[in-house]
Coordinates of C-alpha atoms and ligand atoms in Angstrom, one line a residue:
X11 CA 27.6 -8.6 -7.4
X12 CA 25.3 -8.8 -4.2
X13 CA 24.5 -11.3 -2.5
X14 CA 20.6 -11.4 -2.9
X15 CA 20.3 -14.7 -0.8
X16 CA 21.5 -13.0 2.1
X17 CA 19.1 -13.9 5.2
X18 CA 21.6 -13.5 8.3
X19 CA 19.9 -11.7 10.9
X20 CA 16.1 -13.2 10.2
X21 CA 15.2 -14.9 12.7
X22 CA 12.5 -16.6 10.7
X23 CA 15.1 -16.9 7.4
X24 CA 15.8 -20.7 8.6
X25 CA 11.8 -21.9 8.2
X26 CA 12.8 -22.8 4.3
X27 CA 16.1 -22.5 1.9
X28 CA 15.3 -19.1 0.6
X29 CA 18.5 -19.7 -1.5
X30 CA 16.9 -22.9 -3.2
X31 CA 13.2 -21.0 -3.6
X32 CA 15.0 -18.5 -5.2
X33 CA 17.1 -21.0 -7.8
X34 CA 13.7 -21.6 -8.3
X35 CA 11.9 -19.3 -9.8
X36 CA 14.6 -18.3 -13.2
X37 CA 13.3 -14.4 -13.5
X38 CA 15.3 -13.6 -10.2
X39 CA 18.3 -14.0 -11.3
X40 CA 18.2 -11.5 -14.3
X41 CA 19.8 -8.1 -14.1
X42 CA 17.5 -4.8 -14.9
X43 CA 20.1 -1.5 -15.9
X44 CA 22.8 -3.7 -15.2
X45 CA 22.2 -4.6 -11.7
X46 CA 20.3 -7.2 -10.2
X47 CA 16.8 -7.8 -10.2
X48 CA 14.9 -6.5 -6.9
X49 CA 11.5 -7.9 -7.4
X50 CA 9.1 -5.9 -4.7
X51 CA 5.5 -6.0 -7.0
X52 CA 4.3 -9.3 -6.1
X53 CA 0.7 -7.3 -5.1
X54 CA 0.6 -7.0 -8.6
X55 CA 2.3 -10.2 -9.9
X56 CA 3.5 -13.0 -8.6
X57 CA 6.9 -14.9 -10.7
X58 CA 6.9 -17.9 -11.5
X59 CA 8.7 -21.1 -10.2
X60 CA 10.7 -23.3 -13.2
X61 CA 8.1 -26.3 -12.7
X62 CA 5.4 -23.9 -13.6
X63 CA 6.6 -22.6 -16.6
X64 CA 7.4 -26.1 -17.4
X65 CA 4.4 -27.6 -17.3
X66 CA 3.1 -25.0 -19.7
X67 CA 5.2 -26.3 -22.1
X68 CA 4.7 -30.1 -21.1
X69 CA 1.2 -29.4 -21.9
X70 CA 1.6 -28.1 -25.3
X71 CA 4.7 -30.4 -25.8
X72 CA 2.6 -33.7 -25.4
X73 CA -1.0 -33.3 -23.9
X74 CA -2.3 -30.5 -26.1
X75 CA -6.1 -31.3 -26.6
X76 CA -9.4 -30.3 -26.3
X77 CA -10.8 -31.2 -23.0
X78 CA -14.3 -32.7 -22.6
X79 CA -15.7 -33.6 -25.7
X80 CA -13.0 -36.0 -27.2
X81 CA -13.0 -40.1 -26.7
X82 CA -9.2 -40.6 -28.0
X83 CA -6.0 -40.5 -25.9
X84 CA -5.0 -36.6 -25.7
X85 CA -8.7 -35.4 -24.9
X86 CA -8.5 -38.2 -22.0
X87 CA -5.3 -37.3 -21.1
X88 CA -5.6 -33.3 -21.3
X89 CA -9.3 -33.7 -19.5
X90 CA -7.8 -35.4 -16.7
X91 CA -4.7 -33.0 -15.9
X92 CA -7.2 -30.5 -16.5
X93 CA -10.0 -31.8 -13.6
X94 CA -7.1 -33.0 -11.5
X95 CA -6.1 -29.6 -11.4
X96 CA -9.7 -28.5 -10.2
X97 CA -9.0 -31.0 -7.7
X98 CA -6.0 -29.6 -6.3
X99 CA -7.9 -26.0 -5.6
X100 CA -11.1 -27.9 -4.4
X101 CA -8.4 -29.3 -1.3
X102 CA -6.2 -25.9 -1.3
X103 CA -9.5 -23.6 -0.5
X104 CA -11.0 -27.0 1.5
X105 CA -14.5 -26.8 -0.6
X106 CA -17.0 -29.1 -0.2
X107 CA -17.2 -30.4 -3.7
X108 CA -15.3 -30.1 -7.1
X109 CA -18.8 -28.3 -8.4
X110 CA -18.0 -25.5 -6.6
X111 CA -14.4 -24.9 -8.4
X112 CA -15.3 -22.4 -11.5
X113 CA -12.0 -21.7 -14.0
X114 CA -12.4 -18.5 -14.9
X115 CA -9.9 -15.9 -16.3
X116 CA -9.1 -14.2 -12.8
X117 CA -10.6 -13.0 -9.9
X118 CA -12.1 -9.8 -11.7
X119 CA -13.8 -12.5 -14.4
X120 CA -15.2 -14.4 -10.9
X121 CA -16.5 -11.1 -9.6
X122 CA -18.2 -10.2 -12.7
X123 CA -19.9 -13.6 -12.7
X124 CA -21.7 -13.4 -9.6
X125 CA -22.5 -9.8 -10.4
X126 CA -23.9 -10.5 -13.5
X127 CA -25.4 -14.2 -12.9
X128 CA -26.4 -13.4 -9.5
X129 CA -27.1 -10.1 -9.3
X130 CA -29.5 -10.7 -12.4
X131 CA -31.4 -13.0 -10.9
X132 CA -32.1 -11.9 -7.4
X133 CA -31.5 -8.1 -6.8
X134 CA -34.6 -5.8 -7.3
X135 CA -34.4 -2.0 -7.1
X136 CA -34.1 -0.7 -3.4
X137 CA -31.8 -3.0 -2.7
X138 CA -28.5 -2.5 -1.3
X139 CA -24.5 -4.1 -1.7
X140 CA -22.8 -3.6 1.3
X141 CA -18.1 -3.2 -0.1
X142 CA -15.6 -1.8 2.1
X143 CA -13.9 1.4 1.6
X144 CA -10.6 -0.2 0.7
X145 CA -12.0 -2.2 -2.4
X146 CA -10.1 -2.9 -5.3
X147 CA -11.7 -1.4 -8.8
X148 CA -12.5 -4.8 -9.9
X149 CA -14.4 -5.7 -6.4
X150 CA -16.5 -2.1 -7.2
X151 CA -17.2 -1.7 -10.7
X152 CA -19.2 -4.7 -11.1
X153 CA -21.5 -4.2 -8.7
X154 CA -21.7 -0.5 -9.4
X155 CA -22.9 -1.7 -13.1
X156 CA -25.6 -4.5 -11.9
X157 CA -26.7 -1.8 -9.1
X158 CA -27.4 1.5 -11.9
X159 CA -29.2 -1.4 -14.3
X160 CA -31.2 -2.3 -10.9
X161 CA -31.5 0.8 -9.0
X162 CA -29.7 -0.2 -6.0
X163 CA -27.5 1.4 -4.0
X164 CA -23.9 0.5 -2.8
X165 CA -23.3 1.1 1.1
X166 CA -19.1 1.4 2.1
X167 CA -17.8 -0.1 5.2
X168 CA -15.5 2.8 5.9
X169 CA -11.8 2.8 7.3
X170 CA -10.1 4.7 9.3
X171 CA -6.5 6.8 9.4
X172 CA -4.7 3.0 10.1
X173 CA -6.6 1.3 7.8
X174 CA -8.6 -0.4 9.6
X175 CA -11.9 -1.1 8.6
X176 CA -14.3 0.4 11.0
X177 CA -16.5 -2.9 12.3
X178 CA -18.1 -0.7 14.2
X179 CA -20.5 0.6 11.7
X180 CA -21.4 -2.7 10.3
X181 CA -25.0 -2.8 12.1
X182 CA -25.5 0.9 10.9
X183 CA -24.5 -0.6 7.4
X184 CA -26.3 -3.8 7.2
X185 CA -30.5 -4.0 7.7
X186 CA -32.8 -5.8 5.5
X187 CA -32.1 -3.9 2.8
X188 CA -29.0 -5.4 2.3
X189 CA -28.9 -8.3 -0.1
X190 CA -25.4 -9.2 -1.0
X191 CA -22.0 -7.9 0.6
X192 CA -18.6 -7.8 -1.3
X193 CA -15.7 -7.9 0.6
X194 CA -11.8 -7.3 0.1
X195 CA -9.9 -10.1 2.2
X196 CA -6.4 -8.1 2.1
X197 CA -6.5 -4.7 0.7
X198 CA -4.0 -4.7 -2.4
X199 CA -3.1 -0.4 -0.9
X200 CA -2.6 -0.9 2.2
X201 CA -2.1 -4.4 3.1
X202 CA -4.9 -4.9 6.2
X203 CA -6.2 -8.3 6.6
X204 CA -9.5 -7.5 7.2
X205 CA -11.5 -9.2 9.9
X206 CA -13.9 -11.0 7.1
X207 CA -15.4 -13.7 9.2
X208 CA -17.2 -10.9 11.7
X209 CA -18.4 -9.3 8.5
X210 CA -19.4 -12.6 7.4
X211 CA -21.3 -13.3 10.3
X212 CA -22.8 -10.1 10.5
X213 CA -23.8 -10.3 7.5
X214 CA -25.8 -13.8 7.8
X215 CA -27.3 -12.2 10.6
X216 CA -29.4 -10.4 7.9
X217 CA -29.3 -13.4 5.6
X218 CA -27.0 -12.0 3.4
X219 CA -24.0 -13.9 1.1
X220 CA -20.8 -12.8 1.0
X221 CA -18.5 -12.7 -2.1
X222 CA -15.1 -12.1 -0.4
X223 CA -12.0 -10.8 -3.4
X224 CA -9.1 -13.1 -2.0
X225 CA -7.0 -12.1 -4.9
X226 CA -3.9 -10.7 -2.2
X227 CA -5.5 -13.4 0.6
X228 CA -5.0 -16.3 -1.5
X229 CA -0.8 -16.2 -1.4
X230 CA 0.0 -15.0 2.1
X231 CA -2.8 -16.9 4.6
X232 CA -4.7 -20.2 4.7
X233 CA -8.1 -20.0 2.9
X234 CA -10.5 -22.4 4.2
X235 CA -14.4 -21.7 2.7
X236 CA -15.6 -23.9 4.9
X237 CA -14.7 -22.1 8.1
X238 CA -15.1 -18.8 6.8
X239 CA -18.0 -19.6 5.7
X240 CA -18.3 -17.3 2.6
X241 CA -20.8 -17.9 -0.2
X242 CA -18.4 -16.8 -3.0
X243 CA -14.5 -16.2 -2.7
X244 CA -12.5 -15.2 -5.9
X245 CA -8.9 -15.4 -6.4
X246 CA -6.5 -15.1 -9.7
X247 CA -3.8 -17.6 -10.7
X248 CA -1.1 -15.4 -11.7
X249 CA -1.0 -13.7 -8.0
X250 CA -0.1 -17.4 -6.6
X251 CA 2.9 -18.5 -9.0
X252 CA 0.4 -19.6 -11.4
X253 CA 0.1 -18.8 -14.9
X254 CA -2.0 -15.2 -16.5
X255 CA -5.4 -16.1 -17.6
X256 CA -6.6 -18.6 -15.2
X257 CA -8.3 -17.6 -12.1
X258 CA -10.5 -19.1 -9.8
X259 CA -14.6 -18.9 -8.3
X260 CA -15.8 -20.6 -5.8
X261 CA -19.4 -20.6 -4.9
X262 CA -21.6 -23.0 -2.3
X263 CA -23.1 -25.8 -4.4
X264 CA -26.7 -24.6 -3.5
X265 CA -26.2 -21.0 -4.8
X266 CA -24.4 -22.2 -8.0
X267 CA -27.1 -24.4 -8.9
X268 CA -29.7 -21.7 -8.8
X269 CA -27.9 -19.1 -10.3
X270 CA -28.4 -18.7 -14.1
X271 CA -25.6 -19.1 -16.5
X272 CA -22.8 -15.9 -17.2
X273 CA -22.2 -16.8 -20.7
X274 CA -23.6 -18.9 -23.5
X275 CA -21.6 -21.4 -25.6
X276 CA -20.1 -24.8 -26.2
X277 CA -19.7 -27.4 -22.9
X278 CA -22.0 -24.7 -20.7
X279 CA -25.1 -26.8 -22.2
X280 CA -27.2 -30.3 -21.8
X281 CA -29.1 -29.7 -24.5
X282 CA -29.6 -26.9 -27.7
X283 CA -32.7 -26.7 -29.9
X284 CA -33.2 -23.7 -32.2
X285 CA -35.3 -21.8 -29.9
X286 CA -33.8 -22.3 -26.6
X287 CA -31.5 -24.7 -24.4
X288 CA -31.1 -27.0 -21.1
X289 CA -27.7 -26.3 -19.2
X290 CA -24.8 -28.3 -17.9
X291 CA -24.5 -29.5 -14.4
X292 CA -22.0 -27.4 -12.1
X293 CA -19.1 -26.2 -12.7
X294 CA -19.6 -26.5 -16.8
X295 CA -22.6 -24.5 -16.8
X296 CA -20.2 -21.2 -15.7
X297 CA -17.5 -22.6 -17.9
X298 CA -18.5 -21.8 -21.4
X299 CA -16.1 -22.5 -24.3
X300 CA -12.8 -23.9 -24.4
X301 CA -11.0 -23.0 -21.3
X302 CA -8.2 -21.5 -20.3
X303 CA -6.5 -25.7 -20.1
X304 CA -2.3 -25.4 -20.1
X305 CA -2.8 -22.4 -17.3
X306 CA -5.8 -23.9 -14.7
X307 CA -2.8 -27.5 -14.9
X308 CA -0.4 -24.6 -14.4
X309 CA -2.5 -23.0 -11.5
X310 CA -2.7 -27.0 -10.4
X311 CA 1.4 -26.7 -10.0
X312 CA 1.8 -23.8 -8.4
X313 CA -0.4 -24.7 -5.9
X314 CA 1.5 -28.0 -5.3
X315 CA 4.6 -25.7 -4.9
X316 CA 3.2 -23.6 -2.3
X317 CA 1.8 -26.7 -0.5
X318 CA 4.9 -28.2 -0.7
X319 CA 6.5 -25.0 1.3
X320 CA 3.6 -25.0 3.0
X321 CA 1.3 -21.2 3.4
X322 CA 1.7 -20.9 7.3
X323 CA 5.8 -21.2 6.8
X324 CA 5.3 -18.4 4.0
X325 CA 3.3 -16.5 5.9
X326 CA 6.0 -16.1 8.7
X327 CA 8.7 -15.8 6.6
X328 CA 7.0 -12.6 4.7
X329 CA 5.7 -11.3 8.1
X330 CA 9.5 -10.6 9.3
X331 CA 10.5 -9.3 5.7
X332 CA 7.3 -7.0 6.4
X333 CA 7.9 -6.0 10.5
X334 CA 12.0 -5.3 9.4
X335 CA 10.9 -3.4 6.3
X336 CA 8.6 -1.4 8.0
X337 CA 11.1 -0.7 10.8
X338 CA 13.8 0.5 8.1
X339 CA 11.2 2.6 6.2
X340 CA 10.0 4.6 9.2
X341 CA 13.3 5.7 9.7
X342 CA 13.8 7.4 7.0
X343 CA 13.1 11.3 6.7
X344 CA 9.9 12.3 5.4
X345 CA 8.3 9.0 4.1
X346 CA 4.8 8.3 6.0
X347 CA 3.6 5.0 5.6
X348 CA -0.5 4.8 4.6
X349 CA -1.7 1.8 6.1
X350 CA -0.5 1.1 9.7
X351 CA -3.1 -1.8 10.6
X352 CA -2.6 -4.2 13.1
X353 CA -3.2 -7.3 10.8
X354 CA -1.3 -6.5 8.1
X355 CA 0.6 -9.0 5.2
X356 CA 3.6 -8.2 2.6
X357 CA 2.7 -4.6 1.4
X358 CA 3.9 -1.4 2.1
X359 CA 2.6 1.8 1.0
X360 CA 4.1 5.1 1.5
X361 CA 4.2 8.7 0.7
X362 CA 6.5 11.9 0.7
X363 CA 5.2 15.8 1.0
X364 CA 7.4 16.6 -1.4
X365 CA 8.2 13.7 -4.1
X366 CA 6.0 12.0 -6.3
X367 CA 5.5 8.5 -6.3
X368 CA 6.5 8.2 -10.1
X369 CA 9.9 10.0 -9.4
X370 CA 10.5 7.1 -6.4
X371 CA 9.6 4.6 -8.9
X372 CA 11.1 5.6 -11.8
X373 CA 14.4 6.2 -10.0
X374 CA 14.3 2.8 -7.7
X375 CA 13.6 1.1 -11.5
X376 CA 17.4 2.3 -12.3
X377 CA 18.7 0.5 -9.2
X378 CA 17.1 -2.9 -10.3
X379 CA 14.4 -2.6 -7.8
X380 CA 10.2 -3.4 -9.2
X381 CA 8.0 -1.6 -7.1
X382 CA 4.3 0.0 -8.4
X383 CA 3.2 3.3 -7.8
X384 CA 0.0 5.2 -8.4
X385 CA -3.7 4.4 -7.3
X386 CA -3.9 0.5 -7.6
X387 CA -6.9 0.4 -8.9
X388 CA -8.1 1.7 -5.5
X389 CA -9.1 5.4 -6.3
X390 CA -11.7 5.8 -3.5
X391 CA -9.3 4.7 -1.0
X392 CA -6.5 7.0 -1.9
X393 CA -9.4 9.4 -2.1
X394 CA -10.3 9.0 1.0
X395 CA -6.5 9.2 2.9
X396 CA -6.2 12.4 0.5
X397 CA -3.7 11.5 -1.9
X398 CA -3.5 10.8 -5.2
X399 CA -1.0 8.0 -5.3
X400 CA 1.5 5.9 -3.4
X401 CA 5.1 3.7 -3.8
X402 CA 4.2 0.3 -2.6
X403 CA 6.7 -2.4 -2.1
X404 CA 4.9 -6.4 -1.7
X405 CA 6.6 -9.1 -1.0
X406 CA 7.0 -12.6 -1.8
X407 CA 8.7 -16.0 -0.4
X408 CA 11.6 -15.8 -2.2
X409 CA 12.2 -12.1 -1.3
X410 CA 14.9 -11.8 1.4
X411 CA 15.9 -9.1 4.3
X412 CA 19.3 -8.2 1.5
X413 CA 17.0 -7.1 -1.2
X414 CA 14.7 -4.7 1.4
X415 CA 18.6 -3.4 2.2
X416 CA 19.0 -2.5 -1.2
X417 CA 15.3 -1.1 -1.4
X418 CA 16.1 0.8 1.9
X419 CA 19.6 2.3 0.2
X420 CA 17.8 3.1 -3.1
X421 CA 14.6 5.2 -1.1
X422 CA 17.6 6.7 1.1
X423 CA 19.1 7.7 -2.8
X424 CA 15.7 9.0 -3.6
X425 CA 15.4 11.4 -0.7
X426 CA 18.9 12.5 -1.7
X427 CA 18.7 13.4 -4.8
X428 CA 15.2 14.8 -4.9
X429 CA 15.5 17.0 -1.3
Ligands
PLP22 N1 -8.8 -7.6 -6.2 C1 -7.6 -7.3 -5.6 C2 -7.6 -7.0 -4.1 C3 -6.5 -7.2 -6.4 O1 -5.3 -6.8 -5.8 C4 -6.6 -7.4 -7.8 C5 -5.4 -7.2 -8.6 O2 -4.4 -6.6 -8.3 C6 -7.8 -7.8 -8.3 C7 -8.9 -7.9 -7.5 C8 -7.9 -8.1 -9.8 O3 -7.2 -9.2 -10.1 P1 -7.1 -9.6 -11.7 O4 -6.6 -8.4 -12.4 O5 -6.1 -10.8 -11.6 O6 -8.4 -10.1 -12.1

């Protein structure tokens, strides 16, 4: 069997035990059509480590209770693992307060709550959203629904052949019209890390927030609110070795506090008469219903784990699987990679004339090897390089410079067999 562990030749492979992350995280070790387990779609989803998974069951094993409302043990018990957790994320994204931590299901849940709670309250018709042209679907949608029901319009930051987003335009994009900008962090397609503090500051320069999707941000670089400065930011659990279902908002006290609640329910209320009701304090006003508890304390482990390895030693480590996997794939006849940006993190997209995406996946599948192909939810941007689809290979911290060989040797397969 291969050696999957194999980091020789990275200079970088020695900032953690790659062979211990990967003991660590069980999935990686299954075989898929009799071979081993290449796991290149962490864009889409992350795995997840043994202590996560654990705690899941921990939860259910001996905590399980409704947080919140109860006075005996488990509710106490349960409610504390549950605001600890909130904790944890409060330090990880350096917020100012635990208010400004919102579970939610994911990031397209946080999106949709500013959208809709936000949006609701202050946008008027004439008004404009300022996105970039590299959004993902769930970063679009919802502010292409609160802008038809307002009569707003939605102004693109566009990008150019790298996929780079063109900064340039921002002060023919922004003007007083503008009231709210939404803003991909690291496009999911093409893997740019955009330069979100200028827009950020741009865009205050018309006193305008910013919601920024760190849903591909929040696993690869340090996310610090404070310094960027961003009104809202909006990540998902599952993309960070954390559990499906639990994702994250965060949102500056002040704004919070003014905006009106998303959903009605149980915990999201002070008080409830008949004819109408007085609402929690923050963050329970936006958390209505029972939440999502055994995945936010699994979100709370995950993030310990990636603390513990620490996001600037993961970050380095996936920049040289990223620099040597690009190197390998532009050597190979016919692929073109879409998205060449300067600033770029752990995805790689690419294209042939002549072979479709599916057939690249669908074929790499039967060496072992995950990788996602299609639009990723980004039609406009695949619209706008002119092609319906691409293969795209992310990566992770427990991925190693073997397992791009393999993904290398399987592409080289592809261009045999389908020349
Ligand atoms: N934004 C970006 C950039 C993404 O890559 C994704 C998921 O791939 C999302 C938003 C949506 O995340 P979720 O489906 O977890 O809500």
């Amino acid at each position: 069997m291969t050696n999957r562990t194999e980091t020789s030749g990275m200079p970088e492979a020695g900032i953690f035990n790659i062979e211990k992350i990967r003991n660590d995280f069980p999935i990686l070790s299954k075989t898929i059509h009799g071979k081993p387990l290449v796991y290149l779609d962490n864009a889409a989803t992350t795995q997840k480590p043994q202590i996560v998974i654990d705690s899941l069951v921990e939860y259910y094993t001996s905590m399980n209770a409704n947080v919140h409302r109860g006075v005996h043990h488990l509710s106490e018990v349960s409610t504390k693992a549950f605001e600890d957790s909130r904790i944890k994320i409060k330090n990880f994204l350096n917020a100012n307060s635990d208010k400004e931590i919102i579970f939610t299901r994911g990031t397209t849940e946080s999106i949709n709550l500013v959208a809709s709670s936000y949006g609701r309250a202050n946008f008027k018709a004439g008004d404009e959203i300022v996105v970039t042209a590299m959004e993902h679907h769930s970063n679009l949608v919802p502010w292409q629904l609160i802008a038809k029901e307002k009569n707003m319009t939605i102004k693109v930051i566009p990008v150019d052949d790298n996929g780079e987003l063109i900064l340039n335009e921002l002060e023919n994009i922004f003007s007083e019209k503008t009231k709210f900008a939404a803003i991909n962090f690291v496009s999911n397609s093409l893997g740019t890390i955009n330069d979100v503090k200028k827009i950020i500051e741009t865009a205050h320069q018309y006193n305008v927030p910013v919601l920024l999707d760190a849903a591909q941000a929040i696993n690869h670089l340090p996310v610090d609110v404070q310094k960027l400065d961003c009104e809202f930011l909006a990540f998902s659990g599952h993309k960070l070795y954390g559990p499906t279902g639990i994702g994250v908002l965060y949102g500056k006290e002040k704004l919070l506090d003014a905006m009106p609640p998303f959903m009605g329910g149980g915990d999201m209320i002070a008080r409830v008469t008949y004819n109408e009701s007085t609402y929690n304090e923050l963050p329970y006003k936006f958390e209505a219903g029972t939440s999502n508890i055994a995945d936010a304390i699994g979100l709370g482990v995950a993030i310990d784990y990636v603390e513990q390895m620490g996001i600037e030693k993961i970050a380095m480590y996936e920049n040289s699987l990223l620099e040597y996997a690009t190197a390998q794939l532009q050597k190979l006849d016919g692929l073109k990679i879409i998205g060449t940006a300067k600033n770029k993190c752990a995805v790689i997209s690419f294209i042939f004339d002549t072979i479709h995406p599916h057939d690249v996946g669908t074929f790499l599948d039967f060496e072992g090897i995950a990788i996602r192909t299609g639009h990723h939810c980004t039609q406009p941007l695949m619209h706008r390089f002119g092609i319906p689809a691409t293969s795209r290979a992310s990566f992770a911290m427990y991925n190693t410079k073997d397992e791009i060989d393999i993904l290398i040797n399987g592409v080289k397969k592809v261009i045999e067999v389908f020349k």
